[in-house]
Amino acid sequence: MKARIELENVGGIAGKHAFDIVSGSLNIIEAQNQQGKSTLLKAIAAIYSLPAKSDLALEIASRFGLKSASEKDPEPLVNIGSDKAIINLSLDGETRKCTIEKYGDVFVKPEGDDRFLLTSILTDKSELVRKLQSGERNLEWILRLVSLKTQYEREKFVLEELLRETEGRINDISEKKNKIKSSRDELNLLKSDKEKTEKRIKEIDDKINSLPSVDPKLDKKYKSLLLELDERREKVDRVEKPLREAEKGIKSAEKRKKEADDLLIAFQEELRSLPSDDEIKNQEKNDLEKYTQIPELNIRRERILGKFDVYKSALKSLEEGEAECPLCETGVITRKALEPKIDQVKGDLRKVDNEISKISAEHDNFIKKINQIKPKKKTLERTIASQKATASDIEQEIELSAQRLEVKQKEWAVAKKEHDNVKDKVKEIENLLKISDSGKGALIEELGRFRQKLDVLDTQIDLNEKEISEKFSEEVLGSRIPLDEATQIYESWKNLLGSLIIAIDEKIIEQKKGFAKRFNDKTRELLNNIVLKEFDEISVDDETNIIIKRKGKTQSITSLSSSELNSLITLLQVALKETYSPEVPFFLIDEIMLDFDRETVTKILGYMLKVAKEKEWFIVLAKLGKGQLQIKQINSLENIENI
Amino acid sequence: MILVKQDIEIIKKEMLSEADELAKKNASAEEIKKAFTADLKRLIKEV
């Protein structure tokens, strides 16, 4: 398989240039300094790793010279005489594109993966090289990028935050309950005080009634007014209760209306996010136009296959000793003329097959997508209609409740006015009695004070009961529910969150162990294949620390010689590549990293050549040469020794 | 509203699967919070 890399004003290479590299072989980029060896490596690295999303990836990308360290600096991959650099990489019918603006954005399609920077590049600037050379033996930094550990840690953090919030709500409810208890105690005191006051009023009333009257007519009127005042007070109480209920009803309906409106808006937004009927029609038309190309492509495929059969039969004839062929340009069959034609036909066939697969896959995806969108749209339309009806019903309910409330308010106002009128009349007569009947005067004055106290107590009791009733419920997900039920719900939620945190913790540990296991399996396999005399065992423990064993003894990284360290780094980098980024078929090496004993270098490169052949990988090695930039392929173990 | 006690274990299992999905799609803290908070609703049902 061939990959074509096209560069336009990239790094030190001005203008347009194209390079071909081949899978299943070691591609040696050879040139003297300043001829673009590193630029080519960087271009491949950029296309598979940018835009570099994590902080670590950005730092490494900047170290490799793929990205500027700050927004103010020009992008290092843009040629000094140009405003932008363009990199295209075509492989197996697909093209990856990367455009880098000098002081602007980086556009990569499809987007690269941060992991490429950690797993697939071996130069003196690689993270693994820097860490190990500084004596660092922990691989947590790579675990974070190649596993889901960071994501689960983020989830754990959110769950802990939710747990804290829930505990806060439980505490709030508990405080509310305490406050309700003290409000109730206060209410009981007020009620007892009221009882005493009423008793005292009755006693004074009785006393006044037992005294002989100076003005029997006035006295009679006074007694009848007192009875009327009691009746009026009871009437106000009777009217007040339904009035408060009506007020509550309206508040609750208004809240439900808001929830229904919010839900309606959410459904409408969801519907708007889906393509309109016209857009769907256009998309269907476009899909059909593309899909109808398949029969034509199949005809083209048949023709290519026919050509292929003819060439194969010509090749067979050649192998059987017949050299004459009217198809060959020379008039005779020659392998030299035939083989490029067969390659050409194979290439054409692959292109047509790719095109057919691409169109079929796009069509299948489109049909799948449309089959999801259409029923979803219908369901949403039905839901919106029913939600509108619900909102309208609630609105009508609010209107009716408002009318009822108005009636209740009027009734209450009339009752209150009547009560106050009688109260004024009572006061008037009391004043007259005080003047006309000095014997009763003092008692009437005392009675007035107690009646005033009774009014104050009534207001306080009313306020207190209202406060208790408001505190008696808690809002959970937009609905008010009794405190005891809210406590039960939050306690269950708290327990659920707690057990989820424990389960997520286990997943974080699993990620670590899984990382260690996969990595250790690969290094064991590598050591079995390569057989390095320096090391018996290379592994990572559950805490992601590298463990090196030699002759049964654990060895520290700092005790390794420079050559041993380089061979260890190379081995670990290959293990990381094979374990965590095997889907990207590129592995980039700078010759500088292969500065250790020739026997080990040959073993490792031999192993990589084997992997490249098995997996159709492109191994690209930059090497200092004497002339202009050239790329040569090494396909056999024998030639590795000549690198 | 009442508490749906008997379904808590099922909800826990489903939330763990949800956690795996969220991890795979590299969801942000905000997305995770939104998804998990929505699960509180599953603990209770209207009566």
XYZ file of C-alpha atoms in Angstrom:
690
model
C 0.000 0.000 0.000
C 1.289 3.450 -0.884
C 0.722 6.686 0.977
C 1.200 9.992 -0.805
C 2.146 13.019 1.262
C 1.717 16.389 -0.405
C 3.261 19.432 1.228
C 2.676 23.056 0.355
C 4.885 25.607 2.086
C 5.465 23.352 5.077
C 8.363 24.162 7.412
C 11.638 24.442 5.577
C 10.161 23.093 2.313
C 8.833 26.007 0.239
C 6.395 25.400 -2.621
C 4.603 22.190 -3.473
C 6.214 18.774 -3.073
C 4.922 15.210 -2.979
C 6.443 12.111 -1.411
C 5.434 8.456 -1.558
C 6.006 5.985 1.231
C 5.184 2.296 1.262
C 3.588 0.124 3.914
C 5.146 -3.136 5.084
C 8.617 -1.685 4.819
C 11.024 0.634 6.564
C 10.889 3.975 4.749
C 14.242 5.645 5.187
C 14.165 9.417 4.644
C 17.755 10.289 3.947
C 19.238 13.742 3.389
C 21.848 16.084 4.626
C 20.844 18.688 7.209
C 18.270 21.389 6.297
C 16.847 19.340 3.420
C 13.445 18.630 5.018
C 13.815 15.240 6.742
C 12.324 16.525 9.997
C 9.696 18.545 8.127
C 8.390 15.383 6.495
C 8.241 13.568 9.847
C 6.515 16.587 11.419
C 4.001 16.776 8.560
C 2.952 13.160 9.147
C 2.857 13.748 12.912
C 0.753 16.913 12.442
C -1.845 15.242 10.246
C -2.371 12.396 12.726
C -2.239 14.401 15.967
C -3.439 17.980 15.499
C -5.331 19.948 16.719
C -3.864 18.498 20.011
C -6.611 18.944 22.572
C -5.171 18.045 25.975
C -2.635 20.252 27.764
C 0.003 17.502 27.610
C -0.558 16.973 23.860
C -0.294 20.727 23.243
C 2.957 20.847 25.172
C 4.405 17.910 23.213
C 3.135 19.291 19.883
C 4.882 22.555 20.657
C 8.085 20.681 21.620
C 7.993 18.710 18.354
C 7.551 21.987 16.428
C 4.032 21.153 15.259
C 2.346 24.029 17.106
C 3.490 27.394 18.377
C 3.859 27.689 22.143
C 1.721 30.846 22.252
C -0.924 32.466 20.052
C 1.384 35.426 19.421
C 4.090 33.301 17.783
C 3.835 32.197 14.150
C 3.026 28.534 13.596
C 6.362 26.706 13.166
C 5.072 24.441 10.386
C 4.227 27.395 8.112
C 7.066 28.258 5.753
C 8.594 31.625 6.571
C 7.615 33.078 3.176
C 4.002 31.935 3.287
C 0.734 32.631 5.141
C -0.329 29.048 5.429
C 0.915 25.491 5.159
C -1.097 22.664 3.596
C -0.488 18.974 4.200
C -2.460 16.245 2.407
C -1.978 12.565 3.057
C -3.728 10.139 0.697
C -3.980 6.540 1.710
C -6.169 3.794 0.357
C -8.580 6.169 -1.373
C -8.923 8.511 1.598
C -7.285 11.881 2.041
C -6.510 13.555 5.334
C -6.091 17.305 5.110
C -4.353 19.743 7.402
C -4.218 23.495 6.866
C -2.234 25.637 9.261
C -2.521 29.409 9.175
C 0.526 31.406 10.166
C -1.135 33.269 13.047
C -4.432 31.525 13.124
C -6.260 28.293 13.337
C -5.314 24.770 12.460
C -7.876 22.852 10.395
C -7.486 19.100 10.302
C -9.969 16.778 8.647
C -10.485 14.182 9.975
C -9.153 15.356 13.339
C -6.022 13.704 14.694
C -5.659 11.963 18.027
C -3.551 13.215 20.955
C -2.395 9.644 21.588
C -0.341 9.681 18.369
C 2.085 12.150 19.974
C 2.724 9.814 22.906
C 2.748 6.473 21.157
C 3.909 6.813 17.568
C 6.895 9.151 17.520
C 10.359 8.261 18.728
C 12.707 11.229 18.672
C 14.856 12.881 21.322
C 11.862 15.187 22.007
C 9.426 12.352 22.734
C 7.743 12.470 26.136
C 8.849 8.921 26.963
C 12.452 9.810 26.152
C 12.395 12.938 28.300
C 10.745 11.224 31.242
C 13.000 8.175 31.254
C 16.139 10.206 30.665
C 15.251 12.298 33.728
C 14.953 9.092 35.783
C 11.115 9.243 35.989
C 9.736 5.705 36.050
C 6.014 6.370 36.424
C 3.807 6.096 33.341
C 0.700 7.728 34.875
C 0.928 10.558 32.306
C 0.408 8.142 29.432
C -2.224 6.153 31.315
C -4.245 9.381 31.515
C -4.240 9.798 27.749
C -4.617 6.230 26.516
C -7.159 4.954 29.056
C -10.494 6.157 30.415
C -8.965 6.851 33.846
C -9.189 10.645 33.505
C -12.796 10.431 32.311
C -13.808 8.220 35.255
C -11.966 10.558 37.625
C -13.984 13.442 36.181
C -17.187 11.453 36.791
C -16.100 10.693 40.346
C -15.485 14.395 40.928
C -18.997 15.260 39.643
C -20.580 12.479 41.740
C -18.762 13.745 44.835
C -20.033 17.244 44.105
C -23.602 15.886 43.741
C -23.140 13.953 46.978
C -22.054 17.127 48.792
C -25.060 18.986 47.366
C -27.377 16.165 48.446
C -25.926 16.130 51.956
C -26.453 19.898 51.996
C -30.121 19.436 51.041
C -30.554 16.796 53.750
C -29.058 19.203 56.309
C -31.307 22.022 55.068
C -34.357 19.786 55.487
C -33.224 18.789 58.961
C -32.777 22.478 59.904
C -36.214 23.205 58.473
C -37.684 20.448 60.611
C -36.017 21.954 63.696
C -37.351 25.397 62.809
C -40.823 23.932 62.309
C -40.572 22.372 65.752
C -39.693 25.693 67.397
C -42.407 27.463 65.326
C -44.889 24.872 66.566
C -43.796 25.402 70.174
C -44.251 29.130 69.660
C -47.654 28.500 68.048
C -48.736 26.414 71.016
C -47.715 29.221 73.375
C -49.651 31.736 71.284
C -52.707 29.480 71.225
C -52.541 28.968 74.976
C -52.196 32.740 75.420
C -55.214 33.196 73.138
C -57.199 30.721 75.201
C -56.304 32.566 78.372
C -57.168 35.916 76.782
C -60.553 34.597 75.576
C -61.223 33.234 79.048
C -60.313 36.576 80.600
C -62.557 38.421 78.095
C -65.425 36.140 79.061
C -64.780 36.724 82.746
C -64.785 40.516 82.286
C -67.883 40.235 80.069
C -69.658 38.254 82.788
C -68.595 40.762 85.411
C -69.877 43.681 83.334
C -73.158 41.836 82.786
C -73.560 41.132 86.506
C -73.297 44.829 87.411
C -76.599 46.781 87.463
C -77.116 48.821 84.382
C -77.435 52.592 84.399
C -78.749 52.754 80.820
C -80.525 49.386 80.131
C -81.285 50.349 76.507
C -77.631 51.104 75.718
C -76.557 48.031 77.631
C -78.861 45.811 75.586
C -77.590 47.288 72.347
C -74.019 46.752 73.510
C -74.666 43.061 74.302
C -76.317 42.449 70.952
C -73.388 44.166 69.157
C -70.925 41.946 71.002
C -72.783 38.885 69.776
C -72.795 40.284 66.255
C -69.055 41.004 66.482
C -68.409 37.338 67.321
C -70.536 36.246 64.377
C -68.719 38.653 62.040
C -65.345 37.410 63.253
C -66.382 33.806 62.566
C -67.578 34.811 59.110
C -64.223 36.458 58.292
C -62.477 33.238 59.404
C -64.837 31.151 57.286
C -64.224 33.252 54.146
C -60.482 33.553 54.733
C -59.731 29.822 54.556
C -61.025 29.242 50.963
C -59.394 32.528 49.922
C -55.958 31.247 51.009
C -56.654 27.908 49.281
C -57.559 29.746 46.060
C -54.325 31.777 46.262
C -52.293 28.586 46.703
C -54.157 26.930 43.804
C -53.290 29.787 41.455
C -49.607 29.737 42.462
C -49.418 26.006 41.846
C -51.193 26.288 38.468
C -48.858 29.105 37.411
C -45.879 26.920 38.290
C -47.269 24.002 36.308
C -47.871 26.366 33.398
C -44.226 27.488 33.487
C -43.031 23.867 33.525
C -45.334 23.007 30.628
C -44.085 26.062 28.667
C -40.432 25.155 29.358
C -41.048 21.610 28.202
C -42.828 22.890 25.083
C -39.874 25.178 24.262
C -37.451 22.249 24.762
C -39.487 20.021 22.400
C -39.750 22.822 19.834
C -35.993 23.426 19.995
C -35.340 19.716 19.542
C -37.637 19.691 16.502
C -35.897 22.763 15.074
C -32.521 21.011 15.469
C -33.720 18.287 13.079
C -33.720 18.907 9.317
C -36.921 20.393 7.866
C -39.111 18.372 5.454
C -37.637 20.311 2.503
C -34.106 19.648 3.707
C -34.896 15.943 4.075
C -36.306 15.897 0.525
C -33.144 17.529 -0.825
C -30.921 15.137 1.124
C -32.942 12.177 -0.187
C -32.566 13.518 -3.720
C -28.795 13.902 -3.317
C -28.495 10.438 -1.806
C -30.481 8.916 -4.667
C -28.327 10.693 -7.246
C -25.191 9.248 -5.651
C -26.679 5.814 -5.127
C -27.722 5.491 -8.776
C -24.036 5.718 -9.708
C -23.504 2.192 -8.362
C -24.784 0.241 -11.423
C -22.486 2.344 -13.623
C -19.570 1.688 -11.269
C -20.347 -2.040 -11.332
C -20.181 -1.979 -15.150
C -16.818 -0.195 -14.911
C -15.679 -2.814 -12.396
C -16.668 -5.639 -14.739
C -14.666 -4.014 -17.530
C -11.597 -3.679 -15.324
C -11.980 -7.306 -14.240
C -12.124 -8.306 -17.943
C -8.893 -6.405 -18.560
C -7.365 -8.043 -15.502
C -8.277 -11.512 -16.827
C -6.661 -10.724 -20.187
C -3.427 -9.560 -18.513
C -3.403 -12.576 -16.214
C -3.871 -14.895 -19.159
C -1.027 -13.081 -20.996
C 1.189 -13.559 -17.915
C 0.277 -17.217 -17.823
C 1.157 -17.552 -21.505
C 4.507 -15.928 -20.783
C 5.154 -18.371 -17.958
C 4.295 -21.227 -20.345
C 6.833 -19.983 -22.867
C 4.589 -18.150 -25.345
C 5.990 -14.694 -25.945
C 3.743 -13.252 -28.627
C 0.957 -10.967 -27.507
C -1.049 -8.511 -29.547
C -1.949 -6.553 -26.383
C 1.588 -5.578 -25.457
C 2.923 -2.413 -27.005
C 6.083 -4.197 -28.101
C 4.143 -6.914 -29.905
C 5.609 -9.504 -27.673
C 4.786 -10.313 -24.072
C 7.385 -8.972 -21.729
C 7.181 -8.998 -17.964
C 8.464 -5.431 -17.925
C 5.512 -4.176 -19.993
C 2.922 -6.442 -18.383
C 3.563 -5.949 -14.671
C 2.937 -2.163 -14.554
C -0.313 -2.760 -16.446
C -1.401 -5.396 -13.940
C -0.506 -2.983 -11.105
C -2.469 -0.248 -12.868
C -5.524 -2.520 -13.235
C -5.274 -3.592 -9.580
C -5.127 0.072 -8.586
C -8.150 0.912 -10.771
C -10.061 -2.002 -9.296
C -9.260 -0.888 -5.758
C -10.404 2.656 -6.584
C -13.749 1.462 -8.027
C -14.265 -0.920 -5.088
C -13.502 1.887 -2.659
C -15.918 4.192 -4.448
C -18.680 1.545 -4.426
C -18.092 0.802 -0.733
C -17.990 4.503 0.086
C -21.272 5.245 -1.737
C -22.954 2.140 -0.246
C -21.765 3.010 3.269
C -22.896 6.626 2.886
C -26.263 5.452 1.540
C -26.703 2.955 4.407
C -25.770 5.613 6.959
C -28.119 8.086 5.351
C -31.049 5.615 5.320
C -30.302 4.697 8.938
C -30.185 8.366 9.891
C -33.381 9.229 7.985
C -35.176 6.206 9.459
C -34.359 7.600 12.880
C -35.127 11.234 12.072
C -38.546 10.779 10.415
C -40.279 8.905 13.257
C -38.533 11.168 15.775
C -39.962 14.218 13.986
C -43.469 12.707 13.982
C -43.241 11.812 17.670
C -41.985 15.291 18.480
C -44.768 16.927 16.458
C -47.365 14.821 18.289
C -45.735 15.573 21.643
C -45.641 19.306 20.877
C -49.355 19.282 19.944
C -50.264 17.466 23.153
C -47.967 19.731 25.206
C -49.618 22.811 23.668
C -53.017 21.388 24.655
C -51.763 20.781 28.213
C -50.378 24.339 28.439
C -53.650 25.730 27.110
C -55.695 23.648 29.625
C -53.561 24.977 32.480
C -54.000 28.523 31.163
C -57.786 28.091 31.206
C -57.537 26.653 34.718
C -55.540 29.729 35.780
C -58.176 32.046 34.256
C -61.025 30.239 36.045
C -59.065 30.156 39.317
C -58.353 33.885 38.957
C -62.099 34.564 38.536
C -62.864 32.419 41.596
C -60.139 34.183 43.557
C -61.606 37.579 42.669
C -65.012 36.454 44.013
C -63.381 35.126 47.210
C -61.385 38.341 47.666
C -64.593 40.389 47.307
C -66.421 38.125 49.785
C -63.559 38.469 52.260
C -63.377 42.254 51.817
C -67.165 42.536 52.445
C -66.970 40.271 55.531
C -63.963 42.187 56.892
C -65.672 45.535 56.303
C -68.804 44.308 58.067
C -66.681 43.050 60.988
C -64.796 46.342 61.236
C -68.058 48.326 61.131
C -69.474 46.334 64.027
C -66.172 46.687 65.871
C -66.323 50.484 65.464
C -69.908 50.499 66.747
C -68.845 48.421 69.775
C -66.068 50.917 70.512
C -68.514 53.809 70.159
C -70.938 52.265 72.668
C -68.102 51.327 74.995
C -67.083 54.983 75.090
C -70.666 56.019 75.820
C -70.914 53.381 78.538
C -67.655 54.560 80.085
C -69.054 58.058 80.353
C -72.563 57.110 81.473
C -71.602 54.203 83.715
C -68.481 54.869 85.716
C -68.837 51.492 87.486
C -68.391 49.592 84.300
C -65.939 52.066 82.767
C -62.766 50.499 84.115
C -63.924 46.998 83.196
C -64.847 48.074 79.650
C -61.446 49.671 79.223
C -59.780 46.428 80.350
C -62.038 44.496 77.987
C -60.917 46.720 75.116
C -57.255 46.028 75.911
C -57.852 42.257 75.929
C -59.801 42.419 72.684
C -56.876 44.293 71.121
C -54.509 41.633 72.447
C -56.773 38.947 70.965
C -56.532 40.639 67.534
C -52.715 40.731 67.766
C -52.630 37.077 68.839
C -54.900 36.094 65.924
C -52.582 37.824 63.447
C -49.501 36.179 64.984
C -51.130 32.730 64.959
C -52.143 33.231 61.336
C -48.585 34.228 60.340
C -47.101 31.360 62.303
C -49.384 28.771 60.697
C -48.583 30.172 57.246
C -44.841 29.952 57.948
C -45.149 26.343 59.136
C -47.184 25.368 56.109
C -44.575 26.937 53.770
C -41.705 25.213 55.536
C -43.488 21.932 55.620
C -42.544 21.030 52.030
C -39.368 20.926 49.939
C -38.887 21.527 46.235
C -37.555 18.423 44.490
C -37.081 18.688 40.713
C -39.631 21.486 40.455
C -42.339 19.913 42.642
C -43.083 20.713 46.284
C -43.238 17.560 48.360
C -43.585 16.953 52.103
C -40.352 17.161 54.094
C -40.402 13.535 55.245
C -40.734 12.259 51.670
C -38.030 14.668 50.476
C -35.696 13.345 53.201
C -36.395 9.752 52.109
C -35.699 10.593 48.459
C -32.487 12.490 49.203
C -31.266 9.765 51.591
C -31.757 7.133 48.854
C -30.075 9.414 46.320
C -27.182 9.924 48.753
C -26.760 6.145 49.217
C -26.977 5.608 45.474
C -24.358 8.291 44.804
C -22.116 6.805 47.504
C -22.262 3.320 46.011
C -21.705 4.770 42.519
C -18.571 6.572 43.721
C -17.249 3.240 45.062
C -18.053 1.525 41.724
C -16.395 4.348 39.733
C -13.362 4.072 42.011
C -13.154 0.387 41.080
C -13.313 1.345 37.422
C -10.398 3.770 37.917
C -8.380 0.940 39.502
C -9.437 -1.394 36.661
C -8.138 1.159 34.145
C -4.771 1.165 35.899
C -4.631 -2.611 36.119
C -5.871 -3.007 32.535
C -3.193 -0.581 31.371
C -0.539 -2.543 33.262
C -1.784 -5.900 31.969
C -1.948 -4.899 28.308
C 1.389 -3.186 28.525
C 3.051 -6.097 30.326
C 1.633 -8.659 27.863
C 3.089 -6.639 24.995
C 6.542 -6.099 26.555
C 6.690 -9.839 27.383
C 5.840 -10.669 23.759
C 8.414 -8.137 22.551
C 11.148 -9.535 24.782
C 10.301 -13.047 23.598
C 10.618 -11.902 19.995
C 13.636 -9.684 20.315
C 15.553 -11.362 23.162
C 17.527 -8.502 24.683
C 20.451 -9.662 26.740
C 20.283 -6.532 28.936
C 16.854 -7.258 30.405
C 15.035 -10.336 31.749
C 11.777 -8.549 32.365
C 10.292 -5.116 31.726
C 6.878 -4.430 33.189
C 4.724 -1.857 34.964
C 3.174 -2.431 38.387
C -0.367 -1.513 39.470
C 0.841 1.990 40.290
C 2.143 2.324 36.687
C 5.807 2.331 37.741
C 8.244 0.706 35.302
C 9.983 -2.333 36.791
C 13.161 -3.567 35.118
C 14.694 -6.895 36.077
C 18.137 -8.131 35.155
C 19.430 -11.457 36.315
C 16.441 -11.687 38.658
C 17.223 -8.368 40.353
C 15.250 -5.136 40.085
C 17.230 -2.443 38.356
C 16.694 1.323 38.664
C 16.470 3.417 35.496
C 19.242 5.701 36.612
C 21.630 2.727 36.854
C 21.297 1.951 33.116
C 24.007 2.993 30.686
C 23.053 5.468 27.957
C 22.981 2.683 25.361
C 20.835 0.453 27.594
C 18.477 3.327 28.301
C 18.044 4.046 24.590
C 17.285 0.409 23.811
C 14.814 0.330 26.736
C 13.114 3.524 25.488
C 12.855 2.152 21.948
C 11.380 -1.083 23.212
C 8.849 0.715 25.440
C 7.883 3.088 22.633
C 7.206 0.140 20.309
C 5.158 -1.502 23.068
C 3.131 1.707 23.590
C 2.531 2.009 19.852
C 1.386 -1.573 19.425
C -0.755 -1.525 22.555
C -2.406 1.881 22.457
C -2.352 3.205 18.914
C -2.296 0.228 16.521
C -5.106 1.657 14.375
C -2.902 4.475 13.018
C -0.493 2.750 10.602
C 2.409 5.209 11.055
C 5.430 4.991 13.337
C 8.027 7.746 13.098
C 11.607 7.394 14.284
C 14.571 9.717 14.341
C 17.836 7.876 13.763
C 19.330 9.696 16.748
C 17.301 7.395 19.010
C 18.909 4.288 17.580
C 22.253 5.108 19.081
C 22.889 1.833 20.878
C 24.521 -1.440 20.040
C 24.023 -2.513 16.419
C 22.900 -5.988 17.324
C 19.963 -4.695 19.398
C 19.089 -1.987 16.837
C 18.972 -4.647 14.109
C 16.801 -6.887 16.302
C 14.322 -4.102 17.068
C 14.164 -2.829 13.473
C 13.790 -6.435 12.288
C 10.875 -6.878 14.671
C 9.327 -3.628 13.450
C 9.704 -4.681 9.831
C 7.882 -7.898 10.707
C 5.060 -5.948 12.382
C 4.947 -3.505 9.457
C 4.500 -6.401 7.025
C 1.853 -8.107 9.173
C -0.152 -4.954 9.874
C 0.619 -2.953 6.711
C 2.237 -0.220 8.803
C 4.424 2.591 7.512
C 7.625 2.793 9.530
C 9.354 6.072 8.695
C 12.945 6.593 9.791
C 14.750 9.924 9.328
C 18.460 9.479 8.739
C 21.314 11.843 8.060
C 22.597 11.356 4.506
C 24.857 13.123 2.096
C 22.728 14.638 -0.650
C 19.183 15.854 -1.341
C 16.184 14.318 0.338
C 15.360 10.841 -0.878
C 13.174 8.052 0.411
C 14.178 4.450 0.056
C 12.415 1.343 1.224
C 13.941 -1.565 3.081
C 11.926 -4.732 2.824
C 14.176 -7.480 4.084
C 16.066 -8.294 7.254
C 19.367 -8.598 5.373
C 19.198 -4.959 4.254
C 18.520 -3.662 7.768
C 22.134 -4.117 8.688
C 23.079 -1.621 5.947
C 20.975 1.209 7.353
C -44.362 11.776 44.371
C -43.180 8.551 45.921
C -39.832 6.852 46.232
C -39.300 3.915 43.900
C -37.397 1.707 46.344
C -37.515 -1.593 44.476
C -35.914 -0.091 41.355
C -32.857 1.457 43.009
C -30.560 -1.459 42.138
C -31.705 -1.349 38.506
C -31.170 2.404 38.391
C -27.668 1.941 39.847
C -26.769 -0.597 37.154
C -28.113 1.682 34.447
C -26.230 4.651 35.863
C -23.015 2.625 35.754
C -23.596 1.794 32.079
C -24.314 5.471 31.543
C -20.996 6.265 33.278
C -19.195 3.986 30.776
C -20.885 5.719 27.839
C -20.044 9.157 29.213
C -16.402 8.107 29.729
C -16.144 6.745 26.182
C -17.504 9.936 24.665
C -15.230 12.014 26.909
C -18.170 13.990 28.298
C -17.481 17.291 30.040
C -18.169 17.768 33.760
C -21.283 19.769 32.845
C -22.651 17.000 30.614
C -21.934 14.410 33.323
C -23.696 16.500 35.972
C -26.723 17.012 33.721
C -26.954 13.300 32.905
C -26.603 12.152 36.525
C -28.962 14.805 37.910
C -31.613 13.598 35.452
C -31.306 10.185 37.102
C -32.580 11.612 40.390
C -35.946 11.919 38.638
C -35.940 8.155 38.134
C -35.868 7.625 41.894
C -39.259 9.173 42.305
C -42.515 8.959 40.470
C -45.595 11.103 40.368
C -48.617 9.764 42.175
